[in-house]
PDB file of C-alpha atoms in Angstrom:
ATOM      1  CA  UNK A 109       7.042  44.845   7.991  1.00 33.00           C
ATOM      2  CA  UNK A 110       3.757  43.138   8.889  1.00 35.00           C
ATOM      3  CA  UNK A 111       1.196  43.752   6.148  1.00 40.00           C
ATOM      4  CA  UNK A 112      -2.016  42.871   7.952  1.00 43.00           C
ATOM      5  CA  UNK A 113      -4.043  45.873   9.075  1.00 41.00           C
ATOM      6  CA  UNK A 114      -4.371  44.320  12.523  1.00 40.00           C
ATOM      7  CA  UNK A 115      -0.603  44.721  13.032  1.00 38.00           C
ATOM      8  CA  UNK A 116       0.082  48.242  11.810  1.00 39.00           C
ATOM      9  CA  UNK A 117       3.367  49.446  13.266  1.00 45.00           C
ATOM     10  CA  UNK A 118       3.061  53.195  13.686  1.00 49.00           C
ATOM     11  CA  UNK A 119       2.392  55.683  16.454  1.00 54.00           C
ATOM     12  CA  UNK A 120      -0.859  55.558  18.414  1.00 61.00           C
ATOM     13  CA  UNK A 121      -2.405  58.486  16.545  1.00 63.00           C
ATOM     14  CA  UNK A 122      -1.865  56.879  13.116  1.00 62.00           C
ATOM     15  CA  UNK A 123      -3.066  53.504  14.362  1.00 66.00           C
ATOM     16  CA  UNK A 124      -6.193  55.049  15.888  1.00 80.00           C
ATOM     17  CA  UNK A 125      -6.963  56.882  12.632  1.00 84.00           C
ATOM     18  CA  UNK A 126      -6.513  53.702  10.599  1.00 87.00           C
ATOM     19  CA  UNK A 127      -8.788  51.737  12.925  1.00 90.00           C
ATOM     20  CA  UNK A 128     -11.418  54.493  12.759  1.00 92.00           C
ATOM     21  CA  UNK A 129     -11.385  54.494   8.946  1.00 93.00           C
ATOM     22  CA  UNK A 130     -11.571  50.718   8.745  1.00 92.00           C
ATOM     23  CA  UNK A 131     -14.453  50.572  11.228  1.00 93.00           C
ATOM     24  CA  UNK A 132     -16.392  53.179   9.211  1.00 92.00           C
ATOM     25  CA  UNK A 133     -15.847  51.218   5.984  1.00 90.00           C
ATOM     26  CA  UNK A 134     -16.827  47.897   7.564  1.00 88.00           C
ATOM     27  CA  UNK A 135     -20.032  49.447   8.908  1.00 86.00           C
ATOM     28  CA  UNK A 136     -20.826  51.031   5.515  1.00 87.00           C
ATOM     29  CA  UNK A 137     -20.283  47.793   3.593  1.00 82.00           C
ATOM     30  CA  UNK A 138     -22.330  45.766   6.088  1.00 78.00           C
ATOM     31  CA  UNK A 139     -25.400  47.820   5.160  1.00 74.00           C
ATOM     32  CA  UNK A 140     -25.088  47.102   1.421  1.00 67.00           C
ATOM     33  CA  UNK A 141     -27.277  44.553  -0.346  1.00 53.00           C
ATOM     34  CA  UNK A 142     -25.831  43.905  -3.783  1.00 50.00           C
ATOM     35  CA  UNK A 143     -23.663  41.554  -5.842  1.00 41.00           C
ATOM     36  CA  UNK A 144     -21.313  44.408  -6.743  1.00 55.00           C
ATOM     37  CA  UNK A 145     -17.849  44.895  -5.192  1.00 54.00           C
ATOM     38  CA  UNK A 146     -19.318  46.386  -2.022  1.00 52.00           C
ATOM     39  CA  UNK A 147     -21.399  43.334  -1.155  1.00 56.00           C
ATOM     40  CA  UNK A 148     -21.328  42.209   2.492  1.00 55.00           C
ATOM     41  CA  UNK A 149     -19.085  39.260   3.309  1.00 66.00           C
ATOM     42  CA  UNK A 150     -15.555  38.372   4.264  1.00 80.00           C
ATOM     43  CA  UNK A 151     -12.837  40.781   3.163  1.00 87.00           C
ATOM     44  CA  UNK A 152      -9.184  41.454   3.909  1.00 91.00           C
ATOM     45  CA  UNK A 153      -8.337  45.047   4.844  1.00 94.00           C
ATOM     46  CA  UNK A 154      -4.884  46.580   4.359  1.00 95.00           C
ATOM     47  CA  UNK A 155      -3.806  50.126   5.135  1.00 95.00           C
ATOM     48  CA  UNK A 156      -1.386  51.502   2.561  1.00 96.00           C
ATOM     49  CA  UNK A 157       1.521  53.597   3.864  1.00 94.00           C
ATOM     50  CA  UNK A 158       1.893  57.239   2.844  1.00 93.00           C
ATOM     51  CA  UNK A 159       5.400  56.353   1.665  1.00 94.00           C
ATOM     52  CA  UNK A 160       4.097  53.909  -0.973  1.00 95.00           C
ATOM     53  CA  UNK A 161       5.590  54.646  -4.389  1.00 94.00           C
ATOM     54  CA  UNK A 162       4.152  53.386  -7.652  1.00 93.00           C
ATOM     55  CA  UNK A 163       7.362  51.880  -8.991  1.00 89.00           C
ATOM     56  CA  UNK A 164       9.150  48.526  -8.737  1.00 87.00           C
ATOM     57  CA  UNK A 165       9.617  48.966  -5.001  1.00 91.00           C
ATOM     58  CA  UNK A 166       5.922  49.707  -4.542  1.00 94.00           C
ATOM     59  CA  UNK A 167       5.023  46.740  -6.755  1.00 91.00           C
ATOM     60  CA  UNK A 168       7.133  44.460  -4.564  1.00 91.00           C
ATOM     61  CA  UNK A 169       5.304  45.739  -1.470  1.00 95.00           C
ATOM     62  CA  UNK A 170       1.894  45.193  -3.081  1.00 96.00           C
ATOM     63  CA  UNK A 171       2.997  41.739  -4.250  1.00 93.00           C
ATOM     64  CA  UNK A 172       3.411  40.818  -0.589  1.00 94.00           C
ATOM     65  CA  UNK A 173      -0.153  41.949   0.124  1.00 96.00           C
ATOM     66  CA  UNK A 174      -1.497  39.904  -2.802  1.00 94.00           C
ATOM     67  CA  UNK A 175       0.495  36.850  -1.753  1.00 93.00           C
ATOM     68  CA  UNK A 176      -0.941  37.009   1.755  1.00 94.00           C
ATOM     69  CA  UNK A 177      -4.456  37.695   0.464  1.00 93.00           C
ATOM     70  CA  UNK A 178      -4.440  34.646  -1.827  1.00 91.00           C
ATOM     71  CA  UNK A 179      -3.372  32.419   1.061  1.00 91.00           C
ATOM     72  CA  UNK A 180      -6.269  33.422   3.327  1.00 89.00           C
ATOM     73  CA  UNK A 181      -9.395  31.293   3.632  1.00 86.00           C
ATOM     74  CA  UNK A 182     -12.589  31.283   5.699  1.00 85.00           C
ATOM     75  CA  UNK A 183     -14.091  27.861   6.394  1.00 82.00           C
ATOM     76  CA  UNK A 184     -11.899  26.424   3.656  1.00 82.00           C
ATOM     77  CA  UNK A 185     -13.004  28.945   1.015  1.00 83.00           C
ATOM     78  CA  UNK A 186     -10.799  31.735  -0.396  1.00 83.00           C
ATOM     79  CA  UNK A 187     -11.684  35.287   0.616  1.00 87.00           C
ATOM     80  CA  UNK A 188     -13.175  37.092  -2.376  1.00 85.00           C
ATOM     81  CA  UNK A 189     -12.442  40.754  -1.604  1.00 89.00           C
ATOM     82  CA  UNK A 190      -9.327  42.766  -0.853  1.00 93.00           C
ATOM     83  CA  UNK A 191      -9.834  46.302   0.434  1.00 93.00           C
ATOM     84  CA  UNK A 192      -6.908  48.736   0.285  1.00 96.00           C
ATOM     85  CA  UNK A 193      -7.157  51.974   2.260  1.00 96.00           C
ATOM     86  CA  UNK A 194      -4.793  54.798   1.219  1.00 96.00           C
ATOM     87  CA  UNK A 195      -3.062  56.696   4.004  1.00 94.00           C
ATOM     88  CA  UNK A 196      -4.884  59.920   3.076  1.00 94.00           C
ATOM     89  CA  UNK A 197      -8.329  60.579   1.596  1.00 95.00           C
ATOM     90  CA  UNK A 198      -8.228  61.971  -1.935  1.00 96.00           C
ATOM     91  CA  UNK A 199      -8.776  65.723  -2.186  1.00 94.00           C
ATOM     92  CA  UNK A 200     -10.688  65.856  -5.497  1.00 94.00           C
ATOM     93  CA  UNK A 201     -11.831  63.658  -8.387  1.00 91.00           C
ATOM     94  CA  UNK A 202      -8.670  64.235 -10.414  1.00 91.00           C
ATOM     95  CA  UNK A 203      -6.563  63.177  -7.428  1.00 94.00           C
ATOM     96  CA  UNK A 204      -8.744  60.075  -6.996  1.00 93.00           C
ATOM     97  CA  UNK A 205      -8.466  59.051 -10.640  1.00 91.00           C
ATOM     98  CA  UNK A 206      -4.710  59.663 -10.708  1.00 92.00           C
ATOM     99  CA  UNK A 207      -4.003  57.657  -7.538  1.00 95.00           C
ATOM    100  CA  UNK A 208      -6.342  54.827  -8.531  1.00 94.00           C
ATOM    101  CA  UNK A 209      -4.830  54.580 -12.019  1.00 92.00           C
ATOM    102  CA  UNK A 210      -1.242  54.479 -10.750  1.00 93.00           C
ATOM    103  CA  UNK A 211      -2.214  51.933  -8.095  1.00 95.00           C
ATOM    104  CA  UNK A 212      -3.918  49.759 -10.715  1.00 93.00           C
ATOM    105  CA  UNK A 213      -0.819  49.515 -12.911  1.00 90.00           C
ATOM    106  CA  UNK A 214       1.388  48.921  -9.875  1.00 92.00           C
ATOM    107  CA  UNK A 215      -0.948  46.151  -8.687  1.00 93.00           C
ATOM    108  CA  UNK A 216      -0.850  44.648 -12.169  1.00 89.00           C
ATOM    109  CA  UNK A 217       2.924  44.415 -11.911  1.00 88.00           C
ATOM    110  CA  UNK A 218       2.599  43.095  -8.346  1.00 91.00           C
ATOM    111  CA  UNK A 219       0.273  40.319  -9.522  1.00 89.00           C
ATOM    112  CA  UNK A 220       3.000  38.886 -11.736  1.00 85.00           C
ATOM    113  CA  UNK A 221       5.761  39.475  -9.192  1.00 86.00           C
ATOM    114  CA  UNK A 222       4.015  37.317  -6.579  1.00 84.00           C
ATOM    115  CA  UNK A 223       3.745  34.261  -8.864  1.00 74.00           C
ATOM    116  CA  UNK A 224       6.447  31.634  -9.268  1.00 62.00           C
ATOM    117  CA  UNK A 225       9.001  32.984 -11.695  1.00 60.00           C
ATOM    118  CA  UNK A 226       7.169  36.293 -11.539  1.00 63.00           C
ATOM    119  CA  UNK A 227      10.290  38.445 -11.640  1.00 65.00           C
ATOM    120  CA  UNK A 228      11.228  36.991 -15.004  1.00 64.00           C
ATOM    121  CA  UNK A 229       7.744  37.343 -16.452  1.00 65.00           C
ATOM    122  CA  UNK A 230       6.452  40.532 -14.822  1.00 64.00           C
ATOM    123  CA  UNK A 231       7.790  43.033 -17.346  1.00 66.00           C
ATOM    124  CA  UNK A 232       6.610  41.146 -20.449  1.00 67.00           C
ATOM    125  CA  UNK A 233       3.228  40.280 -18.922  1.00 66.00           C
ATOM    126  CA  UNK A 234       2.756  43.891 -17.816  1.00 66.00           C
ATOM    127  CA  UNK A 235       3.336  45.128 -21.372  1.00 68.00           C
ATOM    128  CA  UNK A 236       1.014  42.455 -22.743  1.00 67.00           C
ATOM    129  CA  UNK A 237      -1.711  43.492 -20.301  1.00 68.00           C
ATOM    130  CA  UNK A 238      -1.582  47.065 -21.600  1.00 69.00           C
ATOM    131  CA  UNK A 239      -2.842  45.804 -24.962  1.00 69.00           C
ATOM    132  CA  UNK A 240      -6.048  44.538 -23.354  1.00 71.00           C
ATOM    133  CA  UNK A 241      -6.855  47.402 -20.989  1.00 76.00           C
ATOM    134  CA  UNK A 242      -9.216  50.053 -22.352  1.00 74.00           C
ATOM    135  CA  UNK A 243      -8.630  53.580 -21.071  1.00 72.00           C
ATOM    136  CA  UNK A 244      -8.846  57.247 -21.994  1.00 67.00           C
ATOM    137  CA  UNK A 245      -8.209  60.634 -20.416  1.00 65.00           C
ATOM    138  CA  UNK A 246     -11.830  61.354 -19.478  1.00 66.00           C
ATOM    139  CA  UNK A 247     -13.112  57.999 -18.235  1.00 68.00           C
ATOM    140  CA  UNK A 248      -9.927  56.411 -16.936  1.00 76.00           C
ATOM    141  CA  UNK A 249      -9.653  52.620 -17.092  1.00 86.00           C
ATOM    142  CA  UNK A 250     -12.844  50.965 -18.340  1.00 81.00           C
ATOM    143  CA  UNK A 251     -12.019  47.265 -17.761  1.00 81.00           C
ATOM    144  CA  UNK A 252      -9.785  47.247 -14.667  1.00 88.00           C
ATOM    145  CA  UNK A 253      -8.936  43.561 -14.273  1.00 86.00           C
ATOM    146  CA  UNK A 254      -5.657  42.734 -12.549  1.00 87.00           C
ATOM    147  CA  UNK A 255      -4.042  39.519 -13.714  1.00 80.00           C
ATOM    148  CA  UNK A 256      -5.243  37.272 -16.523  1.00 70.00           C
ATOM    149  CA  UNK A 257      -8.400  38.662 -18.089  1.00 64.00           C
ATOM    150  CA  UNK A 258     -10.199  35.404 -18.819  1.00 64.00           C
ATOM    151  CA  UNK A 259      -9.963  31.687 -19.401  1.00 58.00           C
ATOM    152  CA  UNK A 260      -9.942  31.237 -23.189  1.00 58.00           C
ATOM    153  CA  UNK A 261     -11.948  28.021 -22.963  1.00 59.00           C
ATOM    154  CA  UNK A 262     -14.721  29.074 -20.560  1.00 58.00           C
ATOM    155  CA  UNK A 263     -14.587  32.854 -21.215  1.00 67.00           C
ATOM    156  CA  UNK A 264     -14.743  33.290 -17.428  1.00 69.00           C
ATOM    157  CA  UNK A 265     -12.027  35.360 -15.679  1.00 70.00           C
ATOM    158  CA  UNK A 266      -8.970  33.536 -14.327  1.00 73.00           C
ATOM    159  CA  UNK A 267      -9.382  32.168 -10.791  1.00 75.00           C
ATOM    160  CA  UNK A 268      -6.889  34.640  -9.292  1.00 84.00           C
ATOM    161  CA  UNK A 269      -7.710  37.699 -11.377  1.00 85.00           C
ATOM    162  CA  UNK A 270      -9.143  40.697  -9.529  1.00 90.00           C
ATOM    163  CA  UNK A 271     -11.619  43.355 -10.606  1.00 89.00           C
ATOM    164  CA  UNK A 272     -10.502  46.713  -9.213  1.00 91.00           C
ATOM    165  CA  UNK A 273     -12.595  49.792  -8.486  1.00 90.00           C
ATOM    166  CA  UNK A 274     -12.311  52.954  -6.393  1.00 93.00           C
ATOM    167  CA  UNK A 275     -14.636  54.706  -3.918  1.00 91.00           C
ATOM    168  CA  UNK A 276     -14.382  57.927  -1.932  1.00 91.00           C
ATOM    169  CA  UNK A 277     -16.219  60.508   0.234  1.00 94.00           C
ATOM    170  CA  UNK A 278     -16.028  63.266  -2.429  1.00 92.00           C
ATOM    171  CA  UNK A 279     -19.485  62.497  -3.806  1.00 91.00           C
ATOM    172  CA  UNK A 280     -22.438  64.759  -3.047  1.00 90.00           C
ATOM    173  CA  UNK A 281     -24.858  61.854  -2.668  1.00 89.00           C
ATOM    174  CA  UNK A 282     -24.343  58.876  -0.375  1.00 86.00           C
ATOM    175  CA  UNK A 283     -26.596  56.932  -2.753  1.00 80.00           C
ATOM    176  CA  UNK A 284     -24.031  57.281  -5.533  1.00 85.00           C
ATOM    177  CA  UNK A 285     -22.235  53.978  -6.085  1.00 82.00           C
ATOM    178  CA  UNK A 286     -18.836  55.726  -5.860  1.00 86.00           C
ATOM    179  CA  UNK A 287     -19.494  57.025  -2.349  1.00 90.00           C
ATOM    180  CA  UNK A 288     -17.734  55.584   0.701  1.00 92.00           C
ATOM    181  CA  UNK A 289     -16.821  57.152   4.068  1.00 94.00           C
ATOM    182  CA  UNK A 290     -13.139  57.082   3.094  1.00 95.00           C
ATOM    183  CA  UNK A 291     -11.049  56.736  -0.061  1.00 96.00           C
ATOM    184  CA  UNK A 292     -10.815  53.044  -0.873  1.00 94.00           C
ATOM    185  CA  UNK A 293      -9.580  50.654  -3.540  1.00 95.00           C
ATOM    186  CA  UNK A 294     -11.678  47.490  -3.664  1.00 92.00           C
ATOM    187  CA  UNK A 295     -10.440  44.371  -5.446  1.00 92.00           C
ATOM    188  CA  UNK A 296     -12.868  41.507  -5.976  1.00 88.00           C
ATOM    189  CA  UNK A 297     -12.186  38.017  -7.258  1.00 83.00           C
ATOM    190  CA  UNK A 298     -13.164  38.547 -10.903  1.00 79.00           C
ATOM    191  CA  UNK A 299     -14.382  34.989 -11.453  1.00 75.00           C
ATOM    192  CA  UNK A 300     -16.610  35.049  -8.363  1.00 73.00           C
ATOM    193  CA  UNK A 301     -18.060  38.389  -9.472  1.00 71.00           C
ATOM    194  CA  UNK A 302     -18.592  37.067 -13.016  1.00 69.00           C
ATOM    195  CA  UNK A 303     -20.453  33.988 -11.734  1.00 69.00           C
ATOM    196  CA  UNK A 304     -22.647  35.979  -9.370  1.00 65.00           C
ATOM    197  CA  UNK A 305     -23.612  38.374 -12.118  1.00 64.00           C
ATOM    198  CA  UNK A 306     -24.298  35.656 -14.680  1.00 63.00           C
ATOM    199  CA  UNK A 307     -26.453  33.734 -12.194  1.00 62.00           C
ATOM    200  CA  UNK A 308     -28.411  36.765 -10.976  1.00 57.00           C
ATOM    201  CA  UNK A 309     -29.923  38.395 -14.061  1.00 59.00           C
ATOM    202  CA  UNK A 310     -32.778  40.073 -12.168  1.00 63.00           C
ATOM    203  CA  UNK A 311     -30.396  41.341  -9.510  1.00 56.00           C
ATOM    204  CA  UNK A 312     -28.104  42.754 -12.186  1.00 60.00           C
ATOM    205  CA  UNK A 313     -31.029  44.568 -13.844  1.00 69.00           C
ATOM    206  CA  UNK A 314     -31.894  46.100 -10.483  1.00 69.00           C
ATOM    207  CA  UNK A 315     -28.281  47.148  -9.921  1.00 69.00           C
ATOM    208  CA  UNK A 316     -28.108  48.650 -13.422  1.00 80.00           C
ATOM    209  CA  UNK A 317     -31.130  50.830 -12.642  1.00 85.00           C
ATOM    210  CA  UNK A 318     -29.630  51.826  -9.296  1.00 85.00           C
ATOM    211  CA  UNK A 319     -26.456  52.897 -11.069  1.00 86.00           C
ATOM    212  CA  UNK A 320     -28.451  55.050 -13.509  1.00 91.00           C
ATOM    213  CA  UNK A 321     -30.418  56.604 -10.656  1.00 91.00           C
ATOM    214  CA  UNK A 322     -27.240  57.137  -8.650  1.00 90.00           C
ATOM    215  CA  UNK A 323     -25.513  58.776 -11.620  1.00 92.00           C
ATOM    216  CA  UNK A 324     -28.406  61.211 -12.076  1.00 94.00           C
ATOM    217  CA  UNK A 325     -28.619  61.911  -8.349  1.00 93.00           C
ATOM    218  CA  UNK A 326     -24.890  62.695  -8.212  1.00 93.00           C
ATOM    219  CA  UNK A 327     -25.106  64.773 -11.412  1.00 94.00           C
ATOM    220  CA  UNK A 328     -27.723  66.922  -9.646  1.00 94.00           C
ATOM    221  CA  UNK A 329     -25.452  67.144  -6.571  1.00 92.00           C
ATOM    222  CA  UNK A 330     -27.926  65.160  -4.485  1.00 89.00           C
ATOM    223  CA  UNK A 331     -30.928  67.327  -5.454  1.00 90.00           C
ATOM    224  CA  UNK A 332     -32.834  65.015  -7.786  1.00 91.00           C
ATOM    225  CA  UNK A 333     -36.558  65.482  -7.251  1.00 91.00           C
ATOM    226  CA  UNK A 334     -37.539  62.347  -9.160  1.00 92.00           C
ATOM    227  CA  UNK A 335     -38.659  59.096  -7.585  1.00 92.00           C
ATOM    228  CA  UNK A 336     -36.554  55.966  -8.134  1.00 92.00           C
ATOM    229  CA  UNK A 337     -39.580  54.121  -9.541  1.00 93.00           C
ATOM    230  CA  UNK A 338     -40.058  56.813 -12.191  1.00 95.00           C
ATOM    231  CA  UNK A 339     -36.446  56.444 -13.315  1.00 94.00           C
ATOM    232  CA  UNK A 340     -36.810  52.655 -13.290  1.00 92.00           C
ATOM    233  CA  UNK A 341     -39.843  52.851 -15.599  1.00 92.00           C
ATOM    234  CA  UNK A 342     -38.269  55.334 -18.016  1.00 95.00           C
ATOM    235  CA  UNK A 343     -34.705  53.957 -18.195  1.00 93.00           C
ATOM    236  CA  UNK A 344     -35.911  50.976 -20.217  1.00 91.00           C
ATOM    237  CA  UNK A 345     -37.513  53.292 -22.773  1.00 95.00           C
ATOM    238  CA  UNK A 346     -34.280  55.313 -23.022  1.00 94.00           C
ATOM    239  CA  UNK A 347     -32.440  52.118 -23.882  1.00 91.00           C
ATOM    240  CA  UNK A 348     -35.068  51.184 -26.498  1.00 92.00           C
ATOM    241  CA  UNK A 349     -34.755  54.560 -28.231  1.00 94.00           C
ATOM    242  CA  UNK A 350     -30.960  54.333 -28.238  1.00 92.00           C
ATOM    243  CA  UNK A 351     -31.114  50.809 -29.621  1.00 90.00           C
ATOM    244  CA  UNK A 352     -33.342  52.039 -32.451  1.00 91.00           C
ATOM    245  CA  UNK A 353     -30.659  54.593 -33.297  1.00 91.00           C
ATOM    246  CA  UNK A 354     -28.003  51.887 -33.115  1.00 89.00           C
ATOM    247  CA  UNK A 355     -29.896  49.698 -35.611  1.00 88.00           C
ATOM    248  CA  UNK A 356     -30.316  52.698 -37.900  1.00 86.00           C
ATOM    249  CA  UNK A 357     -26.610  53.613 -37.787  1.00 84.00           C
ATOM    250  CA  UNK A 358     -24.841  50.262 -37.557  1.00 83.00           C
ATOM    251  CA  UNK A 359     -24.822  48.125 -40.694  1.00 82.00           C
ATOM    252  CA  UNK A 360     -24.847  44.390 -40.001  1.00 83.00           C
ATOM    253  CA  UNK A 361     -25.714  44.949 -36.331  1.00 81.00           C
ATOM    254  CA  UNK A 362     -27.394  41.520 -36.140  1.00 81.00           C
ATOM    255  CA  UNK A 363     -24.014  39.780 -36.416  1.00 81.00           C
ATOM    256  CA  UNK A 364     -22.254  41.985 -33.878  1.00 79.00           C
ATOM    257  CA  UNK A 365     -21.994  41.509 -30.075  1.00 80.00           C
ATOM    258  CA  UNK A 366     -24.618  43.405 -28.021  1.00 76.00           C
ATOM    259  CA  UNK A 367     -23.652  47.093 -27.927  1.00 75.00           C
ATOM    260  CA  UNK A 368     -22.361  48.715 -24.740  1.00 77.00           C
ATOM    261  CA  UNK A 369     -24.426  51.804 -24.005  1.00 78.00           C
ATOM    262  CA  UNK A 370     -21.720  54.304 -22.952  1.00 79.00           C
ATOM    263  CA  UNK A 371     -19.528  53.550 -25.976  1.00 76.00           C
ATOM    264  CA  UNK A 372     -22.479  53.454 -28.387  1.00 81.00           C
ATOM    265  CA  UNK A 373     -23.862  56.744 -27.091  1.00 84.00           C
ATOM    266  CA  UNK A 374     -20.500  58.433 -27.696  1.00 83.00           C
ATOM    267  CA  UNK A 375     -20.572  57.292 -31.317  1.00 83.00           C
ATOM    268  CA  UNK A 376     -23.954  58.911 -32.073  1.00 87.00           C
ATOM    269  CA  UNK A 377     -24.294  62.389 -33.502  1.00 87.00           C
ATOM    270  CA  UNK A 378     -25.635  64.642 -30.735  1.00 89.00           C
ATOM    271  CA  UNK A 379     -28.248  66.257 -33.006  1.00 94.00           C
ATOM    272  CA  UNK A 380     -29.581  62.834 -33.974  1.00 93.00           C
ATOM    273  CA  UNK A 381     -29.924  61.726 -30.336  1.00 94.00           C
ATOM    274  CA  UNK A 382     -31.508  64.995 -29.249  1.00 96.00           C
ATOM    275  CA  UNK A 383     -34.028  64.917 -32.112  1.00 96.00           C
ATOM    276  CA  UNK A 384     -34.983  61.292 -31.375  1.00 95.00           C
ATOM    277  CA  UNK A 385     -35.730  62.008 -27.721  1.00 97.00           C
ATOM    278  CA  UNK A 386     -37.464  65.330 -28.276  1.00 97.00           C
ATOM    279  CA  UNK A 387     -39.816  63.643 -30.772  1.00 97.00           C
ATOM    280  CA  UNK A 388     -40.771  61.219 -28.000  1.00 97.00           C
ATOM    281  CA  UNK A 389     -40.657  63.680 -25.092  1.00 97.00           C
ATOM    282  CA  UNK A 390     -44.351  63.185 -24.186  1.00 96.00           C
ATOM    283  CA  UNK A 391     -43.461  59.620 -23.221  1.00 96.00           C
ATOM    284  CA  UNK A 392     -40.447  60.747 -21.176  1.00 97.00           C
ATOM    285  CA  UNK A 393     -41.491  62.746 -18.081  1.00 97.00           C
ATOM    286  CA  UNK A 394     -38.155  62.194 -16.311  1.00 97.00           C
ATOM    287  CA  UNK A 395     -36.175  63.378 -19.326  1.00 97.00           C
ATOM    288  CA  UNK A 396     -38.500  66.355 -19.685  1.00 97.00           C
ATOM    289  CA  UNK A 397     -37.979  67.272 -16.017  1.00 96.00           C
ATOM    290  CA  UNK A 398     -34.204  66.970 -16.281  1.00 96.00           C
ATOM    291  CA  UNK A 399     -34.093  69.122 -19.413  1.00 97.00           C
ATOM    292  CA  UNK A 400     -36.087  71.854 -17.638  1.00 96.00           C
ATOM    293  CA  UNK A 401     -33.966  71.736 -14.480  1.00 95.00           C
ATOM    294  CA  UNK A 402     -30.533  71.507 -16.110  1.00 95.00           C
ATOM    295  CA  UNK A 403     -31.052  73.278 -19.465  1.00 95.00           C
ATOM    296  CA  UNK A 404     -29.131  70.348 -20.966  1.00 95.00           C
ATOM    297  CA  UNK A 405     -29.949  68.484 -24.170  1.00 96.00           C
ATOM    298  CA  UNK A 406     -30.995  64.792 -24.001  1.00 96.00           C
ATOM    299  CA  UNK A 407     -27.602  63.439 -25.100  1.00 95.00           C
ATOM    300  CA  UNK A 408     -25.792  65.208 -22.244  1.00 94.00           C
ATOM    301  CA  UNK A 409     -28.316  63.859 -19.755  1.00 95.00           C
ATOM    302  CA  UNK A 410     -27.932  60.341 -21.157  1.00 95.00           C
ATOM    303  CA  UNK A 411     -24.122  60.575 -21.037  1.00 91.00           C
ATOM    304  CA  UNK A 412     -24.361  61.264 -17.328  1.00 91.00           C
ATOM    305  CA  UNK A 413     -27.012  58.593 -16.683  1.00 93.00           C
ATOM    306  CA  UNK A 414     -25.066  55.855 -18.489  1.00 89.00           C
ATOM    307  CA  UNK A 415     -21.659  56.889 -17.150  1.00 84.00           C
ATOM    308  CA  UNK A 416     -19.270  53.906 -17.271  1.00 75.00           C
ATOM    309  CA  UNK A 417     -18.374  52.260 -13.962  1.00 75.00           C
ATOM    310  CA  UNK A 418     -14.804  51.081 -14.457  1.00 83.00           C
ATOM    311  CA  UNK A 419     -11.881  51.897 -12.196  1.00 91.00           C
ATOM    312  CA  UNK A 420     -12.735  55.569 -11.684  1.00 89.00           C
ATOM    313  CA  UNK A 421     -14.920  57.713 -13.940  1.00 81.00           C
ATOM    314  CA  UNK A 422     -15.502  61.258 -12.696  1.00 85.00           C
ATOM    315  CA  UNK A 423     -19.228  62.084 -12.414  1.00 87.00           C
ATOM    316  CA  UNK A 424     -20.687  64.450 -15.023  1.00 87.00           C
ATOM    317  CA  UNK A 425     -22.382  67.249 -13.084  1.00 90.00           C
ATOM    318  CA  UNK A 426     -25.257  69.235 -14.560  1.00 86.00           C
ATOM    319  CA  UNK A 427     -25.331  72.159 -12.132  1.00 69.00           C
TER     320      UNK A 427
END
């Protein structure tokens, strides 16, 4: 069976639908300006069959896709992104998270199957990988890297490892970073993404603010009557207030790695967070507006704003 999307062997109706979906995704991605997984540039598109099963047989099929993807180059350079399009769009967020999670683990097995001696190593490497992947029922997989996580010497991801994320049309706001015209799994060369992010600090700050704004916009189901610039100005102050709480609560914080906001926020007592922000509410017009509109306390608003962006985290809606 030919794997390339340009040689789909199915009836005309299925082929036409696949071409329509791919064209819509290509057009959507072409209009993006970012260093995140949806950045414009060369990508390989593959349409997944409805008969795909997330077992050893499915892993063998996906291994063929990975093998072909790794062999492709443009002007002598490897293609950095692999875009997998499920046969059917997901019906709800639970369906999206379930499919994406199963696909991630199947792709992880496929990664080891496509290497030399992969069949002998796949099972043990798959079990080893589970020890490094962070996940829970609510947020799904937080660090979805397929393959080797990093080079121990350079701390950069392995050259063939892939960062995986999921997008779909279920979102209320097209400005939300999870939105796409069709359900899609996007795999990006993890090392290339790591280098772009480390070399583009200002761009990453801008993207971080866009993610916060997008999270709030989606939480309000597209009805956020706050300007992006206002959120940009206030988001930094939110982080400062949370860091003050972190210093207060975490002994020996100076010797620890920089805290990750979503995880740190979950560790705080809700009453402590709410009191901290209410004491400073005169400095926080966006927070004040959101509290009035949603009748939510500051911690709930912050949990939605700083929602993690791993494989698939369901948005937290206010209304």
